[in-house]
Structure formats: C-alpha cells, structure tokens
Coordinates of C-alpha atoms and ligand atoms in Angstrom, one line a residue:
M159 CA 103.9 137.1 106.8
L160 CA 104.4 138.7 110.2
L161 CA 105.7 135.9 112.4
P162 CA 106.4 135.7 115.2
P163 CA 104.3 138.9 115.8
P164 CA 106.6 141.6 117.3
F165 CA 104.6 142.0 120.6
V166 CA 104.6 138.3 121.5
P167 CA 107.9 137.5 123.4
A168 CA 109.7 134.8 121.5
E169 CA 109.9 132.6 124.6
T170 CA 106.1 132.3 124.8
V171 CA 105.7 131.1 121.3
F172 CA 105.9 127.3 121.2
R173 CA 106.8 125.8 117.8
G174 CA 105.8 122.5 116.2
I175 CA 104.5 121.2 112.9
G176 CA 101.2 122.6 111.8
V177 CA 98.5 120.5 110.3
G178 CA 95.9 122.7 108.6
S179 CA 95.8 126.4 107.5
S180 CA 93.8 128.3 110.1
V181 CA 94.2 130.1 113.4
V182 CA 92.2 129.0 116.5
M183 CA 91.7 131.0 119.6
G184 CA 90.2 129.2 122.6
S185 CA 90.9 127.8 126.0
A186 CA 93.3 125.0 126.8
Y187 CA 92.3 121.6 128.1
V188 CA 95.2 119.6 129.5
P189 CA 94.2 116.1 130.5
E190 CA 95.7 114.3 133.5
A191 CA 98.8 112.3 132.6
L192 CA 98.3 108.6 132.5
T193 CA 101.0 106.7 134.3
A194 CA 101.1 103.0 134.5
E195 CA 102.2 101.5 137.8
R196 CA 104.8 98.7 137.5
R197 CA 104.4 96.0 140.1
R198 CA 105.5 92.4 140.9
L199 CA 102.7 90.1 141.8
P200 CA 103.2 88.2 145.1
D201 CA 102.0 84.6 144.1
V202 CA 100.6 82.3 141.5
P203 CA 96.9 82.9 142.3
S204 CA 97.3 86.7 142.0
A205 CA 99.1 86.2 138.7
E206 CA 96.2 84.0 137.4
R207 CA 93.7 86.7 138.5
E208 CA 95.9 89.2 136.7
V209 CA 95.6 87.3 133.4
D210 CA 91.8 87.6 133.7
R211 CA 92.3 91.4 134.2
F212 CA 94.5 91.5 131.1
L213 CA 91.9 89.6 129.0
A214 CA 89.1 91.8 130.2
A215 CA 91.0 95.0 129.3
K216 CA 92.0 93.5 125.9
G217 CA 88.3 92.6 125.2
R218 CA 87.1 96.1 126.2
L219 CA 89.7 97.7 123.9
E220 CA 88.8 95.5 121.0
E221 CA 85.2 96.7 121.4
D222 CA 86.3 100.3 121.7
F223 CA 88.4 100.1 118.6
L224 CA 85.7 98.4 116.6
A225 CA 83.2 101.1 117.7
A226 CA 85.6 103.9 117.0
R227 CA 86.4 102.5 113.5
D228 CA 82.7 102.0 112.6
G229 CA 81.7 105.4 114.2
L230 CA 84.0 107.5 111.9
P231 CA 82.0 109.9 109.8
E232 CA 80.9 108.9 106.3
G233 CA 83.3 109.9 103.6
L234 CA 86.5 108.6 105.3
D235 CA 87.9 105.6 103.6
A236 CA 89.8 102.4 104.4
A237 CA 93.1 104.3 105.0
D238 CA 91.5 106.4 107.8
R239 CA 90.2 103.3 109.4
E240 CA 93.5 101.5 109.0
I241 CA 95.0 102.5 112.4
F242 CA 92.1 100.7 114.1
D243 CA 92.8 97.6 112.1
I244 CA 96.4 97.8 113.0
Y245 CA 95.5 97.9 116.7
L246 CA 93.0 95.2 116.3
S247 CA 95.5 93.0 114.5
V248 CA 98.0 93.5 117.4
L249 CA 95.4 92.7 120.0
R250 CA 94.2 89.7 118.2
E251 CA 97.6 88.3 117.4
P252 CA 98.1 85.0 119.3
G253 CA 101.8 86.0 119.9
F254 CA 100.8 89.2 121.6
R255 CA 98.4 87.5 124.0
K256 CA 100.9 84.7 124.7
R257 CA 103.7 87.2 125.3
V258 CA 101.7 89.2 127.9
Q259 CA 100.4 86.1 129.6
D260 CA 103.9 84.6 129.9
L261 CA 105.2 87.9 131.4
I262 CA 102.4 87.9 133.9
L263 CA 102.7 84.2 134.9
D264 CA 106.4 83.6 134.6
R265 CA 107.8 87.0 135.6
R266 CA 104.9 87.9 137.9
L267 CA 104.5 91.3 136.3
N268 CA 101.3 93.2 136.6
T269 CA 99.3 93.8 133.4
E270 CA 100.4 97.4 132.9
A271 CA 104.1 96.3 133.0
A272 CA 103.5 93.1 130.9
V273 CA 101.6 95.0 128.2
S274 CA 104.3 97.7 128.1
D275 CA 107.1 95.1 127.7
A276 CA 105.2 93.1 125.1
L277 CA 104.5 96.2 123.0
A278 CA 108.1 97.2 123.3
Y279 CA 108.8 94.1 121.2
Y280 CA 106.7 95.6 118.4
R281 CA 108.4 98.9 118.7
V282 CA 111.8 97.2 118.4
R283 CA 110.5 95.2 115.4
I284 CA 109.6 98.5 113.7
A285 CA 112.8 100.2 114.6
S286 CA 115.1 97.4 113.5
R287 CA 113.4 96.6 110.2
L288 CA 112.9 100.1 109.0
D289 CA 115.0 103.1 108.6
P290 CA 114.2 105.1 111.8
R291 CA 115.0 108.4 109.9
S292 CA 112.0 108.0 107.8
E293 CA 109.0 109.9 109.1
Y294 CA 106.6 107.2 108.0
L295 CA 108.3 104.7 110.1
V296 CA 108.8 106.7 113.2
D297 CA 105.1 107.3 113.1
R298 CA 104.4 103.6 113.3
A299 CA 106.5 103.5 116.5
D300 CA 104.3 106.4 117.8
D301 CA 101.2 104.3 117.1
I302 CA 102.5 101.6 119.3
D303 CA 103.0 104.1 122.2
Q304 CA 99.5 105.2 121.6
L305 CA 98.2 101.7 121.9
L306 CA 100.0 101.5 125.3
D307 CA 98.2 104.7 126.4
S308 CA 94.8 103.2 125.4
F309 CA 95.6 100.1 127.5
T310 CA 96.6 102.3 130.5
A311 CA 93.4 104.3 130.3
V312 CA 91.3 101.1 130.4
L313 CA 93.3 99.4 133.1
T314 CA 93.3 102.4 135.4
G315 CA 89.6 103.2 134.6
R316 CA 90.5 106.9 134.1
E317 CA 89.0 108.8 131.3
R318 CA 91.3 111.5 129.9
F319 CA 88.5 113.6 128.4
P320 CA 85.2 114.7 129.9
K321 CA 82.4 112.5 128.6
G322 CA 79.9 115.4 128.7
G323 CA 81.9 117.5 126.3
F324 CA 83.8 120.8 126.5
S325 CA 81.9 123.9 127.6
E326 CA 83.6 126.4 125.3
R327 CA 85.9 126.4 122.2
T328 CA 88.7 124.2 123.4
V329 CA 92.3 123.4 122.3
V330 CA 93.4 120.1 123.7
V331 CA 97.0 120.2 124.8
V332 CA 98.5 116.8 125.4
R333 CA 101.7 114.7 125.2
N334 CA 100.1 112.1 123.0
L335 CA 96.7 111.7 121.5
T336 CA 95.6 108.4 120.1
P337 CA 93.5 108.2 116.9
V338 CA 90.8 106.5 119.0
E339 CA 90.9 109.4 121.5
L340 CA 90.8 111.9 118.7
T341 CA 87.7 110.4 117.2
A342 CA 86.0 110.2 120.6
L343 CA 86.6 113.9 121.4
P344 CA 83.4 115.9 121.5
R345 CA 83.8 117.8 118.2
Q346 CA 81.2 120.6 118.5
H347 CA 83.4 122.6 120.9
L348 CA 86.8 121.2 119.8
G349 CA 88.9 124.0 118.3
G350 CA 92.1 122.1 117.7
I351 CA 94.8 119.9 119.2
V352 CA 98.4 120.4 120.3
T353 CA 100.6 117.4 120.9
E354 CA 104.2 116.9 122.1
N355 CA 104.6 113.7 120.2
G356 CA 103.6 112.9 116.6
S357 CA 104.5 114.3 113.2
P358 CA 102.5 115.3 110.2
T359 CA 102.3 111.8 108.8
S360 CA 101.2 110.1 112.1
H361 CA 97.8 108.6 112.0
T362 CA 96.5 111.1 114.5
A363 CA 97.6 113.9 112.1
L364 CA 96.1 112.2 109.1
L365 CA 92.9 111.8 110.9
A366 CA 92.9 115.4 112.1
Q367 CA 93.5 116.5 108.5
A368 CA 90.7 114.3 107.3
L369 CA 88.3 115.5 110.0
E370 CA 89.5 119.1 109.4
I371 CA 90.7 119.7 113.0
P372 CA 93.6 122.2 113.1
A373 CA 96.6 120.8 114.9
V374 CA 100.2 121.6 115.9
M375 CA 102.2 118.5 116.5
G376 CA 105.7 117.8 117.9
V377 CA 105.6 120.8 120.3
A378 CA 108.4 119.9 122.8
G379 CA 107.6 120.6 126.4
I380 CA 104.3 122.4 126.1
V381 CA 102.4 120.2 128.5
S382 CA 104.3 121.4 131.6
H383 CA 103.7 125.0 130.7
A384 CA 100.0 124.7 129.9
A385 CA 97.0 124.5 132.3
S386 CA 93.3 123.8 131.7
G387 CA 91.3 126.9 131.2
Q388 CA 94.3 129.0 130.1
R389 CA 93.8 131.1 126.9
V390 CA 95.6 129.7 123.9
I391 CA 96.1 130.6 120.3
L392 CA 96.9 127.8 117.8
D393 CA 98.3 128.9 114.4
A394 CA 98.2 125.7 112.3
A395 CA 99.5 127.4 109.2
E396 CA 102.8 128.3 111.0
G397 CA 102.9 125.5 113.6
H398 CA 102.9 128.1 116.5
V399 CA 101.1 127.9 119.8
I400 CA 100.8 130.9 122.2
L401 CA 99.8 130.5 125.8
D402 CA 98.2 133.4 127.7
P403 CA 98.3 135.8 124.8
D404 CA 97.9 139.4 125.8
R405 CA 95.3 141.8 124.3
D406 CA 97.6 142.9 121.5
A407 CA 98.4 139.4 120.5
R408 CA 94.8 138.5 120.5
G409 CA 94.0 141.5 118.3
F410 CA 96.9 140.5 115.9
Y411 CA 95.6 136.9 115.6
E412 CA 92.1 138.0 115.0
I413 CA 93.3 139.9 111.9
R414 CA 95.6 137.1 110.9
S415 CA 92.9 134.6 111.2
A416 CA 90.6 136.6 108.8
S417 CA 93.5 137.2 106.4
L418 CA 94.4 133.5 106.4
A419 CA 90.9 132.6 105.5
T420 CA 90.9 135.1 102.7
R421 CA 94.3 133.9 101.4
Q422 CA 93.2 130.3 101.5
R423 CA 90.1 131.1 99.4
E424 CA 92.3 133.1 97.0
I425 CA 94.9 130.3 96.6
V426 CA 92.2 127.8 95.9
R427 CA 90.4 130.2 93.5
M428 CA 93.5 131.0 91.5
A429 CA 94.7 127.4 91.6
H430 CA 92.0 126.4 89.1
L431 CA 93.3 128.7 86.4
P432 CA 95.1 126.7 83.7
A433 CA 98.9 126.7 83.8
V434 CA 99.8 128.4 80.5
T435 CA 102.9 130.6 80.0
L436 CA 102.5 134.2 78.8
D437 CA 103.5 133.0 75.3
G438 CA 101.0 130.2 75.2
A439 CA 102.8 126.9 76.3
A440 CA 100.5 124.8 78.5
V441 CA 102.0 122.7 81.3
E442 CA 100.0 119.9 83.0
V443 CA 100.5 120.2 86.8
C444 CA 99.4 117.1 88.7
G445 CA 99.6 116.0 92.3
N446 CA 101.7 113.2 94.0
L447 CA 99.6 111.1 96.3
Q448 CA 100.7 108.9 99.1
L449 CA 97.4 108.4 101.0
V450 CA 93.9 108.1 99.6
D451 CA 92.9 111.1 101.8
E452 CA 95.0 113.5 99.8
I453 CA 92.9 113.2 96.7
P454 CA 90.4 116.0 97.7
A455 CA 93.3 118.3 98.4
I456 CA 94.9 117.6 95.0
M457 CA 91.7 118.4 93.3
S458 CA 90.9 121.6 95.4
Y459 CA 94.5 122.9 94.9
G460 CA 94.0 122.7 91.1
G461 CA 95.8 119.5 90.2
D462 CA 95.3 118.4 86.6
G463 CA 95.2 114.8 87.9
V464 CA 97.5 112.4 89.9
G465 CA 100.9 112.1 88.3
L466 CA 102.3 109.7 90.9
Y467 CA 100.3 107.5 93.2
R468 CA 102.8 105.9 95.6
T469 CA 100.8 102.8 96.3
E470 CA 103.5 101.1 98.5
M471 CA 102.6 103.5 101.4
A472 CA 99.5 101.5 102.1
Y473 CA 101.7 98.4 102.8
L474 CA 104.2 100.0 105.2
S475 CA 102.4 100.4 108.5
R476 CA 100.6 97.0 108.7
I477 CA 101.5 93.7 110.0
T478 CA 99.7 91.8 107.1
L479 CA 99.6 92.5 103.4
P480 CA 96.6 94.5 102.3
P481 CA 94.0 92.3 100.7
E482 CA 92.9 92.8 97.0
E483 CA 89.4 94.1 98.0
E484 CA 90.9 96.8 100.2
L485 CA 93.4 97.9 97.5
F486 CA 90.6 97.9 94.9
G487 CA 88.5 100.1 97.1
S488 CA 91.3 102.6 97.6
Y489 CA 92.3 102.7 93.9
R490 CA 88.7 103.0 92.8
R491 CA 88.1 105.9 95.2
V492 CA 91.1 107.8 93.9
I493 CA 90.3 107.2 90.2
E494 CA 86.7 108.1 90.6
A495 CA 87.5 111.3 92.6
A496 CA 89.9 112.4 89.9
A497 CA 87.9 111.4 86.8
P498 CA 88.0 112.5 84.0
R499 CA 91.4 113.6 85.0
P500 CA 94.1 111.0 84.8
V501 CA 95.6 109.0 87.6
T502 CA 99.1 107.5 87.2
I503 CA 99.2 104.6 89.6
R504 CA 102.7 103.4 90.3
T505 CA 103.1 99.7 91.0
L506 CA 104.7 98.8 94.2
D507 CA 108.0 100.5 95.0
L508 CA 108.9 98.5 98.0
G509 CA 112.5 98.0 99.2
A510 CA 115.3 100.4 100.2
D511 CA 113.7 102.6 102.9
K512 CA 110.2 101.2 102.3
I513 CA 110.1 97.7 103.8
P514 CA 106.8 96.6 105.2
L515 CA 106.6 94.6 108.5
S516 CA 104.8 91.9 106.6
L517 CA 107.8 91.3 104.3
G518 CA 110.7 92.2 106.5
T519 CA 112.5 89.0 106.1
T520 CA 112.3 89.1 102.3
F521 CA 114.9 91.8 102.0
S522 CA 118.6 91.4 102.9
A523 CA 119.9 94.1 105.1
E524 CA 122.9 95.1 102.9
N525 CA 122.8 98.0 100.5
Q526 CA 119.0 98.0 100.2
A527 CA 118.8 100.9 97.7
L528 CA 120.8 98.8 95.3
G529 CA 118.9 95.6 96.2
L530 CA 115.5 94.0 95.7
R531 CA 113.5 97.2 95.1
A532 CA 110.4 98.1 93.1
I533 CA 109.9 96.1 89.9
R534 CA 112.8 93.8 90.9
F535 CA 110.9 92.9 94.0
C536 CA 107.6 92.5 92.2
L537 CA 109.1 90.1 89.6
K538 CA 110.6 88.0 92.3
H539 CA 107.5 88.0 94.5
R540 CA 104.8 87.6 91.8
E541 CA 102.0 86.6 94.2
V542 CA 102.3 90.0 96.0
F543 CA 102.5 91.8 92.6
R544 CA 99.6 89.8 91.1
V545 CA 97.2 90.9 94.0
Q546 CA 98.1 94.5 93.3
L547 CA 97.7 94.1 89.5
R548 CA 94.3 92.5 90.0
A549 CA 93.1 95.5 92.1
I550 CA 94.5 98.0 89.7
L551 CA 92.9 96.3 86.6
R552 CA 89.6 96.0 88.4
A553 CA 89.7 99.7 89.3
S554 CA 90.6 100.7 85.8
V555 CA 87.0 100.7 84.6
H556 CA 86.2 103.5 87.0
G557 CA 88.1 106.3 85.4
N558 CA 91.2 107.4 83.5
L559 CA 94.1 105.3 84.7
R560 CA 97.7 104.9 83.6
I561 CA 100.1 102.3 85.1
M562 CA 103.7 103.2 85.9
I563 CA 106.5 100.7 86.7
P564 CA 109.2 102.1 89.0
M565 CA 113.0 101.6 88.9
V566 CA 113.2 100.0 85.5
S567 CA 116.8 99.4 84.4
N568 CA 116.4 97.1 81.4
M569 CA 113.9 96.1 78.6
E570 CA 113.2 92.7 80.1
E571 CA 111.6 94.2 83.2
V572 CA 109.1 96.1 81.0
E573 CA 108.4 93.0 78.9
E574 CA 107.8 90.8 82.0
A575 CA 105.6 93.4 83.7
R576 CA 103.5 93.8 80.6
A577 CA 103.2 90.0 80.3
M578 CA 102.0 89.8 83.9
L579 CA 99.5 92.5 83.3
A580 CA 98.2 90.7 80.2
E581 CA 98.0 87.4 82.1
T582 CA 96.2 89.0 85.1
A583 CA 93.7 90.8 82.8
A584 CA 93.0 87.4 81.1
E585 CA 92.6 85.7 84.6
L586 CA 90.1 88.5 85.6
A587 CA 88.2 88.1 82.3
A588 CA 87.8 84.4 82.9
E589 CA 86.3 85.2 86.3
G590 CA 83.9 87.6 84.6
L591 CA 85.6 90.7 86.1
P592 CA 86.1 93.5 83.6
S593 CA 89.2 95.7 83.1
R594 CA 89.9 98.4 80.6
E595 CA 91.7 97.6 77.4
G596 CA 94.6 99.6 76.2
I597 CA 95.6 101.1 79.6
P598 CA 98.7 103.3 79.0
V599 CA 101.7 101.6 80.6
G600 CA 104.8 103.6 81.3
I601 CA 107.9 103.6 83.4
M602 CA 109.8 105.8 85.9
V603 CA 113.1 106.9 84.5
E604 CA 115.1 107.1 87.7
V605 CA 118.3 105.2 87.1
P606 CA 121.0 106.2 84.6
A607 CA 120.6 102.9 82.8
A608 CA 117.1 103.8 81.8
V609 CA 118.2 107.3 80.6
F610 CA 120.7 105.9 78.1
L611 CA 118.2 103.2 77.0
A612 CA 115.4 105.6 76.7
A613 CA 115.0 105.3 72.9
E614 CA 114.7 101.5 73.1
L615 CA 112.4 101.7 76.1
A616 CA 110.2 104.2 74.4
A617 CA 109.3 101.5 71.8
R618 CA 107.6 99.5 74.7
C619 CA 106.4 102.4 76.9
D620 CA 103.4 104.7 76.4
F621 CA 105.0 107.4 78.7
F622 CA 108.0 108.2 80.9
S623 CA 108.0 109.9 84.2
I624 CA 111.4 111.1 85.5
G625 CA 111.9 110.4 89.2
T626 CA 114.5 113.0 90.0
N627 CA 114.9 111.9 93.7
D628 CA 116.3 108.6 92.7
L629 CA 117.9 109.8 89.5
I630 CA 120.1 112.0 91.7
Q631 CA 120.7 109.2 94.3
Y632 CA 121.7 106.7 91.7
S633 CA 123.7 109.1 89.4
I634 CA 125.7 110.9 92.0
A635 CA 126.1 107.7 94.0
L636 CA 124.7 108.9 97.3
D637 CA 122.1 107.4 99.5
R638 CA 119.2 109.9 99.6
T639 CA 118.5 109.0 103.3
N640 CA 122.1 109.4 104.5
P641 CA 122.6 112.7 106.2
D642 CA 126.4 112.4 105.9
V643 CA 126.2 113.0 102.1
A644 CA 123.1 115.3 102.2
D645 CA 125.3 118.3 101.0
L646 CA 126.2 116.4 97.9
Y647 CA 122.5 116.0 96.9
Q648 CA 122.5 118.6 94.1
P649 CA 119.4 118.6 91.9
L650 CA 121.1 121.2 89.6
H651 CA 124.2 119.1 89.2
P652 CA 125.1 119.5 85.5
S653 CA 125.0 115.7 85.0
I654 CA 121.4 115.6 86.3
L655 CA 120.3 118.4 84.1
R656 CA 121.9 116.8 81.0
M657 CA 120.3 113.4 81.7
I658 CA 116.9 115.0 82.1
K659 CA 117.4 116.8 78.8
T660 CA 118.4 113.6 77.1
V661 CA 115.1 111.9 78.3
L662 CA 113.0 114.9 77.3
D663 CA 114.6 115.0 73.8
T664 CA 114.2 111.3 73.4
G665 CA 110.5 111.6 74.4
R666 CA 109.9 114.3 71.9
R667 CA 111.7 112.4 69.1
T668 CA 109.8 109.1 69.8
G669 CA 106.5 110.7 70.6
T670 CA 106.6 109.5 74.2
P671 CA 105.1 111.9 76.7
V672 CA 107.5 112.7 79.6
S673 CA 106.4 113.9 83.0
I674 CA 108.6 114.8 86.0
C675 CA 107.4 113.6 89.4
G676 CA 110.5 114.0 91.7
G677 CA 111.2 116.8 94.1
M678 CA 112.7 119.0 91.3
A679 CA 109.2 119.6 89.9
A680 CA 108.0 121.2 93.2
D681 CA 110.8 123.8 93.5
P682 CA 110.4 127.1 91.4
V683 CA 114.1 127.2 90.6
S684 CA 114.4 123.7 89.2
A685 CA 110.9 123.7 87.8
S686 CA 111.7 126.8 85.7
L687 CA 114.7 124.9 84.2
L688 CA 112.6 121.7 83.6
I689 CA 110.0 123.7 81.7
G690 CA 112.7 125.5 79.8
M691 CA 114.3 122.2 78.8
G692 CA 111.0 121.0 77.4
A693 CA 108.9 119.4 80.2
R694 CA 105.2 120.0 79.7
A695 CA 103.9 117.8 82.6
L696 CA 104.9 117.9 86.3
S697 CA 103.7 116.1 89.3
L698 CA 104.3 117.4 92.9
P699 CA 102.9 117.5 96.5
Y700 CA 99.5 119.1 96.4
F701 CA 100.4 122.1 98.5
N702 CA 103.0 123.2 95.9
I703 CA 100.6 123.0 93.0
P704 CA 99.2 126.6 93.2
R705 CA 102.7 128.0 93.4
I706 CA 104.1 126.1 90.4
K707 CA 101.0 126.8 88.3
R708 CA 101.5 130.5 89.1
L709 CA 105.2 130.2 88.1
V710 CA 104.0 129.0 84.7
R711 CA 101.4 131.7 84.3
V712 CA 103.8 134.6 85.0
S713 CA 106.6 133.3 82.8
F714 CA 107.5 133.5 79.1
L715 CA 108.6 130.1 77.8
S716 CA 111.2 132.0 75.7
D717 CA 112.8 133.3 79.0
L718 CA 112.8 129.8 80.5
R719 CA 114.3 128.2 77.4
K720 CA 117.2 130.7 77.5
L721 CA 117.8 130.1 81.2
A722 CA 117.8 126.3 80.7
A723 CA 120.2 126.5 77.7
D724 CA 122.6 128.5 80.0
A725 CA 122.2 126.0 82.9
L726 CA 122.9 123.1 80.6
R727 CA 126.3 124.6 79.7
A728 CA 127.3 125.1 83.3
A729 CA 130.1 123.1 85.0
T730 CA 128.7 123.2 88.6
A731 CA 125.4 123.2 90.3
A732 CA 126.0 126.7 91.7
E733 CA 126.7 128.0 88.2
A734 CA 123.6 126.2 86.8
G735 CA 121.3 127.8 89.3
S736 CA 122.7 131.3 89.5
A737 CA 121.0 132.9 86.5
V738 CA 117.6 131.3 87.2
R739 CA 117.7 132.3 90.8
S740 CA 118.5 136.0 90.1
W741 CA 115.7 136.0 87.4
L742 CA 113.2 134.7 90.0
K743 CA 114.5 137.1 92.6
S744 CA 114.2 140.1 90.4
K745 CA 110.9 139.3 88.7
H746 CA 109.0 136.9 90.9
S747 CA 110.4 137.0 94.4
D748 CA 107.0 136.1 95.9
L749 CA 107.4 132.6 94.3
L750 CA 110.7 132.1 96.1
A751 CA 109.4 133.3 99.5
A752 CA 106.0 131.4 99.4
Ligands
PEP223 C1 111.6 109.8 92.6 O1 112.5 108.9 92.7 O2 111.9 111.0 92.2 C2 110.2 109.6 92.8 C3 109.3 110.4 92.5 O3 109.9 108.4 93.5 P1 110.1 108.2 95.0 O4 110.4 109.5 95.6 O5 108.8 107.6 95.5 O6 111.2 107.2 95.0
MG224 MG1 111.9 106.9 93.0

C-alpha cells in the first residue's frame, strides 16, 4: 500500500486512528469552539436565578437526549442508544443536581463553572476506579467531556453546526464531537468526521461505525490548521487526513479510493470461502464480539459464528447495572443474527481491569487480576449473576447458543455454575418462560490450574476455549496491562506452547472440542502453530478473520504440524518462532504484511 503518497509532504499528513475503510474527498467544516465562561455571582438573588437557568438547561438537554435517542435510525440497538441513557442517568441523578445547585448557591459559581466542576467528579470517579490505560475506560471519561460540551452549547445558545445542512460533501473537523451532535448532523452531505479527541471505542466512534460514517479520531492539533471551506481528504483505512491536497494528491486518492472499494469487496467475497487446508483439514474461524454492533461485521467478514461474546463490556460504562430485559434484547439480537451459526456467550468476566462504576466498591484495590474476577465474582454476587443467566437462558431459544464460564480454576466452580444454571432454568419454567434444554456448557482454560486439571474438567464440560491472553498473564506471572513487563509477554514462550498442546491433546483424548479465543488466534505466526498443534477452532477480532481463513486455505496441515513439532522442542520464544516466521516470509509474505 502506497502510504504516505510520495508527493504529499509528510508534514501535511495528519495521523489518527481510522474508523472505516474508505477514502472521502470533500471540504472541511470547522465549527466555532465552545468556551464556557467562568464567573462568580455577586449576590444570593442572582445565585437563585442561576439555579433556574441551570434547571432550564438541564431540562432542555434531557429533551434533546431523549429525542436524539429515539430518532436514531431503525436497526441500531440498545448498545447504540446506551450513551444517551448514560447522559440521562447523570442528568437525572439527584446527586448531580444537588452538587450543581450547592456550587451555585454556596460558592456563587455560574452554571457553566458549576456544571464543569460537578462533572469533574464523575471524571475522577471513572479515573480512580478503573485502569486509565484501558481504552474502554478512557472513553468513558471522554463521554463526560462531551456531556460538558452539550451543556455549554445549550447555555450559550450557540449551535455548532448549521441547522439547514451542509451545501456540499463535508468533512467535519472538530476537537470533540458528542454522539448527540453526530446523530444530529445532516447526513446527506456529510462525508466524514475528524476529531482531535476520542478513540476507536468511544461512543462517537461506535456510532459512526454503526451509521457507516468514515472517521479519523485522535488527530492531535488538526483544528488549529484547518479552516471551513478548505479541501480535505480523509483516509479512514489508514487513519490519515490531508488538508489542501494538490492536484497530484487528489489524483492519487481518487485511484486509491476506487482500489479500496474493490479490495473491500474482494476481502468480503473471499472471506466466505471455507477455511480448509490444501490437504483437507477444516478449521472453524469465529469472531470475538464485545458490542452487539459488531455482529454484522463478523458475519460479513466470513465468521463461522461467535466464539467469544465478552458480555461484561455492556456493564462497564454505566452507572447502574443493565436490567434483564436489556441484556435479553442484546443476546437475542446477536444469537438471531448469527443463527444457525453458534454463539458462545461468556458469562461475566468482571474484575481485574474491568470494574464497572455500579460495582466499584465491591472489589478491593489490591492485586485485582488475582482477586474477585469472573466466575469467582459471579459465585459471590449471585444476584448479579442470576440476572445475566436469566437473560442468557431466555435468549437461548432464539438460536444456537453455548455458555462459557471464564477463569475457572477448580471443579467446584463448574459444579456451582451448572447448579445455578439449572436452578435459574427451573425458576424461568415456573414463570412460564422457556429456555433450551441441553445447552452446551464449557469453560475458558486460561489459568495454569485448569490446564493441569483438564482431564477432570472435561468430564463436566462440553467444550474448552483457551484464553491465551490470560494464560500468558497467569503462567509467566506478569500483569497484562503493566507496560513495565510488556516485553516479557511472549505468546511463543515454550511453556505456553506446551500448555496449549496439553489442553488440545486432553481435548482430543476425552472428546472435548477445544477452541482458542485469545490474541494468539489472530496472529498468522502463532495461529500457524496452533493449527499445527491440533486446534480446529479459532475465534478472533472480525477484521482478522479473512486473513486467518486465507492462512488456512494456503497451507498444508502437514507443514504446520512439522513447524509446531519443532516449536514445541524449542527452549526460547525466539527459537520457537523462527522457523514458522521464515516459512511465512518465504511462502506467504502477504499474510505477514496485511
Ligand atoms: C483471554 O484471556 O485470552 C481471553 C480471550 O479473554 P479476555 O481477553 O477477555 O480476558
Ligand atoms: Mg481472559
């Protein structure tokens, strides 16, 4: 891929994170910056009038959020609407109203300052409870900033975007864009968006993806270089933005735009071919799903189903626990969209770096990765678990569902989880609510204790899925979120390869299907070894599915077996990876570069 193009000076290419896979050429629209004035009020009567001003703005915003949520196009689901519910829950929280009123009346702050200070409290709450290095959590802090922007717009009465719409294909270039603003933008002439803030998992990005609006996010400093009316090229596939492109650059991007569209069609067309090696071994390649919105992408990228549905993600960004009805709706939508293909729904893996605001005080701060995580949390907080199990069981009649329990380290956890499932199914039956009988129940094998207990666990499990991310963390004794030990995170560490081999062999001996859903399944080097060691089911992020399916289609299983046998004899990660890397480089270098 030709990037950056040789005729575009490097300094005029702005870089960020792309959302989407197309190129947009249009003119920039840079809205006026919203700045909130900070003032002290002179006396009590003016503070009392200010409280009325605050309440009026709050009421207007509630109406706007409700209208924006309900005005989203058909086909988007609860998760897309969730950000509006988060905003509404903050606005309606008695504590928020009281905090702002106190700041106005006691400290004599104007509304802009009082709201800003009150929202800072939520930002601190997010930052202190959750690991700020995690993208998911940083995004929630961004959401709070966006709520402040919405307040400022209402209080100052300034609209950031023309009500009447854009006159030509427009790329909005802005420091921050709230989901509400995104949904309110006139879409018929909207080419794309460029933001300084945000990340690919922010709600604005998720909405842009769901609404198929190309975007580049996290582009530092672009707003001060851009002006409304200026020509702009947005390359969402590469995350590049070019201001004032010359004629050559425009010509280049016209060609690139056409070839990207062709490539995208080709990837999607080829992705639907089955993954079978040249000597006839079939490998199931499923997608990992965090958000309900990813299900169409998993299907269109050729996923054979969902091998890992990380259900805890829906709990993280909210102030209250999601109700059963909402969970049921999300699970049902995923299961129906995948059917007849299977969906492996993982029960809550809360804890460690995934602690929701609603349960922040439940977890002690020390050593969270070794603490109350996943099934350990669920068995201690059965009311939370029961709500999820009810939603899962109710959704089970809508397709092909399997249930997977994370972080199992002993037999008792499997027995207790199974007992709770049976009790919950009986409770639903007594209420006249059906659930499917004989749903396969399996576990994640992701701690060494489960590896060495695999034969016994197999007697009570219908399948295993190896979580290599945690298996590496818990085996090599390194916190997977700690950058100080990032260099020691070695997927091809001989101990890891040998543990995976043990589980695959135990699975074969006991007739227990074994899938692999950690990061190793998405990388062509480690995936080659996994298949060579005997894995016949992998689950990975949707955008890697076509590449891994292609790896299978261009390989002989006999070659992969030999490479795996050599890697299993190695004493270091470097040694274990060297033969497979040279094989890929010499025979299938496109797979390494893609
Ligand atoms: C894993 O541990 O490999 C896994 C797939 O689960 P998660 O990344 O969600 O912990
Ligand atoms: Mg895990």
